mmCIF file of C-alpha atoms in Angstrom:
data_model
loop_
_atom_site.group_PDB
_atom_site.id
_atom_site.type_symbol
_atom_site.label_atom_id
_atom_site.label_comp_id
_atom_site.label_asym_id
_atom_site.label_seq_id
_atom_site.Cartn_x
_atom_site.Cartn_y
_atom_site.Cartn_z
ATOM 1 C CA UNK A 179 -23.630 -11.796 -0.428
ATOM 2 C CA UNK A 180 -27.349 -11.430 -2.038
ATOM 3 C CA UNK A 181 -26.384 -7.827 -3.049
ATOM 4 C CA UNK A 182 -23.166 -9.261 -4.608
ATOM 5 C CA UNK A 183 -25.102 -12.020 -6.368
ATOM 6 C CA UNK A 184 -27.290 -9.282 -7.862
ATOM 7 C CA UNK A 185 -24.578 -7.580 -9.343
ATOM 8 C CA UNK A 186 -22.783 -10.685 -10.958
ATOM 9 C CA UNK A 187 -25.937 -11.937 -12.288
ATOM 10 C CA UNK A 188 -26.867 -8.568 -14.063
ATOM 11 C CA UNK A 189 -23.024 -8.281 -15.311
ATOM 12 C CA UNK A 190 -23.805 -11.803 -16.548
ATOM 13 C CA UNK A 191 -26.779 -10.986 -18.321
ATOM 14 C CA UNK A 192 -25.257 -7.628 -20.007
ATOM 15 C CA UNK A 193 -22.420 -9.925 -21.144
ATOM 16 C CA UNK A 194 -24.328 -12.730 -22.716
ATOM 17 C CA UNK A 195 -26.906 -9.960 -24.445
ATOM 18 C CA UNK A 196 -24.596 -7.424 -25.921
ATOM 19 C CA UNK A 197 -23.292 -9.224 -28.688
ATOM 20 C CA UNK A 198 -26.503 -10.886 -29.821
ATOM 21 C CA UNK A 199 -29.141 -8.919 -31.476
ATOM 22 C CA UNK A 200 -31.822 -8.957 -28.665
ATOM 23 C CA UNK A 201 -31.032 -5.780 -26.781
ATOM 24 C CA UNK A 202 -28.801 -5.513 -23.510
ATOM 25 C CA UNK A 203 -29.819 -2.370 -22.161
ATOM 26 C CA UNK A 204 -33.592 -3.908 -22.537
ATOM 27 C CA UNK A 205 -32.998 -7.277 -20.723
ATOM 28 C CA UNK A 206 -31.264 -5.642 -17.968
ATOM 29 C CA UNK A 207 -34.322 -3.421 -17.663
ATOM 30 C CA UNK A 208 -36.771 -6.688 -17.808
ATOM 31 C CA UNK A 209 -34.296 -8.740 -15.366
ATOM 32 C CA UNK A 210 -34.431 -5.688 -12.644
ATOM 33 C CA UNK A 211 -38.389 -5.342 -13.143
ATOM 34 C CA UNK A 212 -39.381 -8.814 -13.219
ATOM 35 C CA UNK A 213 -37.036 -10.090 -10.349
ATOM 36 C CA UNK A 214 -37.159 -6.674 -8.017
ATOM 37 C CA UNK A 215 -33.359 -5.943 -8.747
ATOM 38 C CA UNK A 216 -32.480 -2.185 -8.704
ATOM 39 C CA UNK A 217 -29.506 -0.538 -9.691
ATOM 40 C CA UNK A 218 -29.608 3.089 -10.172
ATOM 41 C CA UNK A 219 -27.886 5.500 -12.395
ATOM 42 C CA UNK A 220 -26.085 4.688 -15.540
ATOM 43 C CA UNK A 221 -22.304 3.770 -14.342
ATOM 44 C CA UNK A 222 -23.154 0.463 -13.905
ATOM 45 C CA UNK A 223 -24.412 -0.293 -17.099
ATOM 46 C CA UNK A 224 -21.736 1.684 -18.933
ATOM 47 C CA UNK A 225 -18.965 -0.240 -16.653
ATOM 48 C CA UNK A 226 -20.321 -3.294 -17.768
ATOM 49 C CA UNK A 227 -20.682 -2.266 -21.402
ATOM 50 C CA UNK A 228 -16.976 -1.488 -21.091
ATOM 51 C CA UNK A 229 -16.163 -5.008 -20.072
ATOM 52 C CA UNK A 230 -17.911 -6.088 -23.322
ATOM 53 C CA UNK A 231 -15.904 -3.893 -25.323
ATOM 54 C CA UNK A 232 -12.716 -5.299 -23.989
ATOM 55 C CA UNK A 233 -14.001 -8.758 -25.317
ATOM 56 C CA UNK A 234 -14.727 -7.204 -28.756
ATOM 57 C CA UNK A 235 -11.306 -5.588 -28.763
ATOM 58 C CA UNK A 236 -9.676 -9.096 -27.902
ATOM 59 C CA UNK A 237 -11.545 -11.059 -30.464
ATOM 60 C CA UNK A 238 -11.288 -8.824 -33.514
ATOM 61 C CA UNK A 239 -7.798 -7.706 -32.275
ATOM 62 C CA UNK A 240 -6.271 -8.975 -35.567
ATOM 63 C CA UNK A 241 -8.364 -7.269 -37.765
ATOM 64 C CA UNK A 242 -8.307 -3.992 -35.613
ATOM 65 C CA UNK A 243 -4.298 -4.037 -36.195
ATOM 66 C CA UNK A 244 -4.489 -4.473 -39.549
ATOM 67 C CA UNK A 245 -7.247 -1.926 -40.223
ATOM 68 C CA UNK A 246 -5.238 0.406 -38.167
ATOM 69 C CA UNK A 247 -1.576 -0.359 -39.792
ATOM 70 C CA UNK A 248 -2.891 -0.135 -43.355
ATOM 71 C CA UNK A 249 -4.799 2.833 -42.727
ATOM 72 C CA UNK A 250 -1.867 4.691 -41.615
ATOM 73 C CA UNK A 251 -0.192 3.003 -44.296
ATOM 74 C CA UNK A 252 -2.359 4.385 -46.878
ATOM 75 C CA UNK A 253 -2.057 8.255 -45.485
ATOM 76 C CA UNK A 254 1.639 7.965 -45.694
ATOM 77 C CA UNK A 255 3.001 5.285 -48.115
ATOM 78 C CA UNK A 256 4.148 6.414 -51.521
ATOM 79 C CA UNK A 257 3.412 2.826 -53.023
ATOM 80 C CA UNK A 258 -0.416 2.630 -52.102
ATOM 81 C CA UNK A 259 -1.880 -1.080 -52.230
ATOM 82 C CA UNK A 260 -5.420 -2.133 -52.964
ATOM 83 C CA UNK A 261 -5.689 -3.891 -49.260
ATOM 84 C CA UNK A 262 -4.303 -0.117 -47.832
ATOM 85 C CA UNK A 263 -6.964 1.608 -49.585
ATOM 86 C CA UNK A 264 -9.830 -0.867 -48.790
ATOM 87 C CA UNK A 265 -8.965 -0.646 -44.998
ATOM 88 C CA UNK A 266 -8.633 3.098 -45.214
ATOM 89 C CA UNK A 267 -12.173 3.528 -46.478
ATOM 90 C CA UNK A 268 -13.305 0.709 -44.128
ATOM 91 C CA UNK A 269 -12.223 3.165 -41.285
ATOM 92 C CA UNK A 270 -13.747 6.136 -42.965
ATOM 93 C CA UNK A 271 -17.061 4.685 -43.131
ATOM 94 C CA UNK A 272 -16.927 3.499 -39.743
ATOM 95 C CA UNK A 273 -16.338 7.130 -38.717
ATOM 96 C CA UNK A 274 -19.082 8.316 -40.692
ATOM 97 C CA UNK A 275 -21.292 5.565 -39.380
ATOM 98 C CA UNK A 276 -20.577 6.916 -35.525
ATOM 99 C CA UNK A 277 -21.859 10.365 -36.217
ATOM 100 C CA UNK A 278 -25.522 10.009 -36.191
ATOM 101 C CA UNK A 279 -25.898 8.028 -33.178
ATOM 102 C CA UNK A 280 -23.097 10.414 -31.652
ATOM 103 C CA UNK A 281 -25.169 13.547 -32.280
ATOM 104 C CA UNK A 282 -28.543 12.210 -31.757
ATOM 105 C CA UNK A 283 -27.446 10.471 -28.384
ATOM 106 C CA UNK A 284 -25.755 13.656 -27.269
ATOM 107 C CA UNK A 285 -28.885 16.276 -28.019
ATOM 108 C CA UNK A 286 -32.181 13.685 -27.347
ATOM 109 C CA UNK A 287 -30.946 10.823 -25.297
ATOM 110 C CA UNK A 288 -32.936 12.059 -22.396
ATOM 111 C CA UNK A 289 -36.102 12.893 -24.228
ATOM 112 C CA UNK A 290 -35.692 9.381 -26.084
ATOM 113 C CA UNK A 291 -35.603 7.733 -22.826
ATOM 114 C CA UNK A 292 -38.298 9.802 -21.500
ATOM 115 C CA UNK A 293 -40.841 9.136 -24.019
ATOM 116 C CA UNK A 294 -39.794 5.316 -24.671
ATOM 117 C CA UNK A 295 -39.939 4.295 -20.796
ATOM 118 C CA UNK A 296 -41.525 0.987 -19.376
ATOM 119 C CA UNK A 297 -41.495 -2.586 -19.583
ATOM 120 C CA UNK A 298 -44.331 -2.602 -22.168
ATOM 121 C CA UNK A 299 -42.307 -0.295 -24.339
ATOM 122 C CA UNK A 300 -39.325 -2.965 -24.496
ATOM 123 C CA UNK A 301 -41.591 -5.822 -25.290
ATOM 124 C CA UNK A 302 -42.895 -4.052 -28.216
ATOM 125 C CA UNK A 303 -39.493 -2.941 -29.348
ATOM 126 C CA UNK A 304 -38.351 -6.465 -29.046
ATOM 127 C CA UNK A 305 -40.906 -7.514 -31.172
ATOM 128 C CA UNK A 306 -40.012 -4.802 -33.938
ATOM 129 C CA UNK A 307 -36.246 -6.358 -33.625
ATOM 130 C CA UNK A 308 -37.653 -10.108 -34.232
ATOM 131 C CA UNK A 309 -39.537 -8.954 -37.197
ATOM 132 C CA UNK A 310 -36.650 -7.440 -38.776
ATOM 133 C CA UNK A 311 -34.332 -9.978 -38.041
ATOM 134 C CA UNK A 312 -37.216 -12.168 -39.678
ATOM 135 C CA UNK A 313 -36.976 -10.429 -42.830
ATOM 136 C CA UNK A 314 -32.995 -10.621 -43.229
ATOM 137 C CA UNK A 315 -32.594 -14.070 -41.705
ATOM 138 C CA UNK A 316 -31.770 -15.830 -45.276
ATOM 139 C CA UNK A 317 -29.780 -13.091 -47.014
ATOM 140 C CA UNK A 318 -26.114 -14.032 -47.648
ATOM 141 C CA UNK A 319 -25.234 -10.663 -49.534
ATOM 142 C CA UNK A 320 -22.393 -9.823 -51.657
ATOM 143 C CA UNK A 321 -20.573 -6.845 -50.796
ATOM 144 C CA UNK A 322 -17.599 -7.154 -48.653
ATOM 145 C CA UNK A 323 -15.310 -4.526 -46.844
ATOM 146 C CA UNK A 324 -13.999 -2.947 -49.866
ATOM 147 C CA UNK A 325 -17.467 -2.776 -51.403
ATOM 148 C CA UNK A 326 -19.218 -0.316 -49.096
ATOM 149 C CA UNK A 327 -19.843 2.910 -49.794
ATOM 150 C CA UNK A 328 -20.650 6.497 -48.074
ATOM 151 C CA UNK A 329 -24.351 5.937 -48.533
ATOM 152 C CA UNK A 330 -24.221 2.404 -46.784
ATOM 153 C CA UNK A 331 -22.236 3.757 -44.057
ATOM 154 C CA UNK A 332 -24.915 6.536 -43.429
ATOM 155 C CA UNK A 333 -27.597 4.315 -43.233
ATOM 156 C CA UNK A 334 -26.146 1.882 -40.938
ATOM 157 C CA UNK A 335 -25.239 4.708 -38.973
ATOM 158 C CA UNK A 336 -28.853 5.979 -38.784
ATOM 159 C CA UNK A 337 -29.843 2.317 -37.750
ATOM 160 C CA UNK A 338 -27.673 2.594 -35.012
ATOM 161 C CA UNK A 339 -29.230 5.694 -33.869
ATOM 162 C CA UNK A 340 -32.496 4.342 -33.881
ATOM 163 C CA UNK A 341 -31.252 1.627 -31.472
ATOM 164 C CA UNK A 342 -31.088 4.453 -29.062
ATOM 165 C CA UNK A 343 -34.921 3.573 -28.201
ATOM 166 C CA UNK A 344 -34.992 0.942 -25.243
ATOM 167 C CA UNK A 345 -35.352 -2.604 -26.551
ATOM 168 C CA UNK A 346 -34.104 -2.040 -29.864
ATOM 169 C CA UNK A 347 -30.944 -3.864 -30.267
ATOM 170 C CA UNK A 348 -27.729 -1.992 -31.241
ATOM 171 C CA UNK A 349 -25.817 -4.843 -32.812
ATOM 172 C CA UNK A 350 -29.145 -6.454 -34.419
ATOM 173 C CA UNK A 351 -30.435 -2.792 -35.704
ATOM 174 C CA UNK A 352 -26.739 -2.493 -37.641
ATOM 175 C CA UNK A 353 -26.425 -5.962 -38.923
ATOM 176 C CA UNK A 354 -30.089 -6.044 -40.298
ATOM 177 C CA UNK A 355 -29.504 -2.467 -42.177
ATOM 178 C CA UNK A 356 -26.069 -3.722 -43.359
ATOM 179 C CA UNK A 357 -27.527 -7.138 -44.527
ATOM 180 C CA UNK A 358 -30.477 -5.212 -46.061
ATOM 181 C CA UNK A 359 -28.099 -3.055 -47.959
ATOM 182 C CA UNK A 360 -26.465 -6.205 -49.273
ATOM 183 C CA UNK A 361 -23.139 -7.077 -47.282
ATOM 184 C CA UNK A 362 -22.202 -10.210 -46.521
ATOM 185 C CA UNK A 363 -22.747 -11.656 -43.240
ATOM 186 C CA UNK A 364 -19.222 -11.451 -42.112
ATOM 187 C CA UNK A 365 -18.796 -7.813 -43.262
ATOM 188 C CA UNK A 366 -21.976 -6.746 -41.669
ATOM 189 C CA UNK A 367 -21.039 -8.407 -38.184
ATOM 190 C CA UNK A 368 -17.700 -6.649 -38.183
ATOM 191 C CA UNK A 369 -18.907 -3.248 -39.197
ATOM 192 C CA UNK A 370 -21.459 -3.388 -36.304
ATOM 193 C CA UNK A 371 -19.013 -4.681 -33.772
ATOM 194 C CA UNK A 372 -16.361 -2.203 -34.794
ATOM 195 C CA UNK A 373 -19.271 0.668 -34.661
ATOM 196 C CA UNK A 374 -19.757 -0.547 -30.831
ATOM 197 C CA UNK A 375 -15.975 0.489 -30.201
ATOM 198 C CA UNK A 376 -16.569 4.500 -30.319
ATOM 199 C CA UNK A 377 -19.855 3.923 -28.809
ATOM 200 C CA UNK A 378 -18.655 2.215 -25.760
ATOM 201 C CA UNK A 379 -15.809 4.248 -25.146
ATOM 202 C CA UNK A 380 -17.515 7.537 -25.770
ATOM 203 C CA UNK A 381 -20.068 6.295 -23.062
ATOM 204 C CA UNK A 382 -17.119 5.512 -20.509
ATOM 205 C CA UNK A 383 -15.462 9.033 -21.101
ATOM 206 C CA UNK A 384 -18.969 10.853 -20.414
ATOM 207 C CA UNK A 385 -19.622 8.785 -17.209
ATOM 208 C CA UNK A 386 -16.499 8.495 -16.008
ATOM 209 C CA UNK A 387 -16.865 11.757 -13.910
ATOM 210 C CA UNK A 388 -20.056 10.423 -12.379
ATOM 211 C CA UNK A 389 -18.346 6.855 -11.558
ATOM 212 C CA UNK A 390 -15.543 8.446 -9.909
ATOM 213 C CA UNK A 391 -17.741 10.951 -7.784
ATOM 214 C CA UNK A 392 -20.114 8.305 -6.865
ATOM 215 C CA UNK A 393 -20.791 8.757 -2.803
ATOM 216 C CA UNK A 394 -21.272 4.769 -2.739
ATOM 217 C CA UNK A 395 -17.831 4.094 -4.874
ATOM 218 C CA UNK A 396 -16.028 2.623 -2.035
ATOM 219 C CA UNK A 397 -18.994 0.273 -1.243
ATOM 220 C CA UNK A 398 -19.778 -0.585 -4.759
ATOM 221 C CA UNK A 399 -16.352 -1.389 -5.769
ATOM 222 C CA UNK A 400 -16.305 -5.190 -5.084
ATOM 223 C CA UNK A 401 -19.584 -5.852 -6.616
ATOM 224 C CA UNK A 402 -18.919 -3.589 -9.567
ATOM 225 C CA UNK A 403 -15.561 -5.573 -9.835
ATOM 226 C CA UNK A 404 -17.510 -8.849 -9.925
ATOM 227 C CA UNK A 405 -19.916 -7.712 -12.405
ATOM 228 C CA UNK A 406 -17.236 -6.406 -14.574
ATOM 229 C CA UNK A 407 -15.705 -9.587 -14.672
ATOM 230 C CA UNK A 408 -18.661 -11.581 -15.278
ATOM 231 C CA UNK A 409 -19.596 -9.447 -18.394
ATOM 232 C CA UNK A 410 -16.087 -9.654 -19.815
ATOM 233 C CA UNK A 411 -16.214 -13.545 -19.540
ATOM 234 C CA UNK A 412 -20.036 -13.817 -20.817
ATOM 235 C CA UNK A 413 -19.175 -11.482 -23.731
ATOM 236 C CA UNK A 414 -16.318 -13.421 -24.977
ATOM 237 C CA UNK A 415 -18.005 -16.712 -25.048
ATOM 238 C CA UNK A 416 -21.302 -14.961 -26.301
ATOM 239 C CA UNK A 417 -19.700 -13.142 -28.992
ATOM 240 C CA UNK A 418 -17.613 -16.126 -30.265
ATOM 241 C CA UNK A 419 -20.970 -18.182 -30.291
ATOM 242 C CA UNK A 420 -22.751 -15.530 -32.194
ATOM 243 C CA UNK A 421 -19.875 -15.228 -34.914
ATOM 244 C CA UNK A 422 -20.505 -18.928 -35.514
ATOM 245 C CA UNK A 423 -24.475 -18.147 -35.729
ATOM 246 C CA UNK A 424 -23.687 -15.708 -38.399
ATOM 247 C CA UNK A 425 -21.423 -18.143 -40.544
ATOM 248 C CA UNK A 426 -24.307 -20.450 -40.370
ATOM 249 C CA UNK A 427 -26.943 -18.056 -41.144
ATOM 250 C CA UNK A 428 -29.259 -18.776 -38.489
ATOM 251 C CA UNK A 429 -30.443 -15.590 -37.301
ATOM 252 C CA UNK A 430 -33.841 -16.735 -37.260
ATOM 253 C CA UNK A 431 -33.306 -18.383 -33.814
ATOM 254 C CA UNK A 432 -33.014 -14.681 -32.426
ATOM 255 C CA UNK A 433 -36.147 -13.348 -34.289
ATOM 256 C CA UNK A 434 -38.080 -16.030 -32.510
ATOM 257 C CA UNK A 435 -36.462 -15.293 -29.048
ATOM 258 C CA UNK A 436 -37.474 -11.863 -29.503
ATOM 259 C CA UNK A 437 -41.006 -12.454 -30.491
ATOM 260 C CA UNK A 438 -41.573 -14.824 -27.487
ATOM 261 C CA UNK A 439 -40.006 -12.620 -25.166
ATOM 262 C CA UNK A 440 -41.631 -9.284 -26.558
ATOM 263 C CA UNK A 441 -44.794 -10.892 -26.425
ATOM 264 C CA UNK A 442 -44.817 -12.082 -22.933
ATOM 265 C CA UNK A 443 -43.767 -8.795 -21.912
ATOM 266 C CA UNK A 444 -46.315 -7.119 -23.603
ATOM 267 C CA UNK A 445 -49.011 -9.634 -21.998
ATOM 268 C CA UNK A 446 -47.870 -9.863 -18.650
ATOM 269 C CA UNK A 447 -45.124 -6.932 -18.072
#
């Protein structure tokens, strides 16, 4: 029973922290460290991340259907509308922004993890995340979906690659860079979470073999399933809440949180 509670708890932590800019992977490491919880391998983290992905897909389902429909129509329709063009290039820029983290992750993720390891590192990177959030907390932006540029997508993609460092929030890094480039809050939020889709799918595909061939897969089926459900539910409500926070322009809350938690980890970790 204690083992089940451990997995459900970590799944809940992942779900709550994935959508918000506080580094879900960093929080998993912190909770495992301070509460004496230990889960070996990346299959668990990838699985609960995939649960978060499903929540993202469900919440943004209408937007994703529109993007897909308009993008395909733009390619094949003889009468191309401005809406089709805007959504088509939005998808193109999403693909471009996915490339930096994909290449750097494949080539250097193990080295990055080896260099930036330890609880105190996460404390420092949380403080860095807090500083970045503080600087853009009051920005409103002027660019909407149709005003993004190739340069914007490359820079946002590079910021997502920076989030390969433990403790640097992926959503935080991409939202900060997008807003610093002048995008509106809603556009920054949508672009960030649509970027999460290929990252999560790619991670799931790459780890699928390890998950299937895990010698403990039989005994882990129930705790993994419960953790997956906990992460799915928590991610849904956390993302809905974060969307509301973004509309109100209250990113400063997360900045303060990162400062406090990061400082505490550096001092006492």
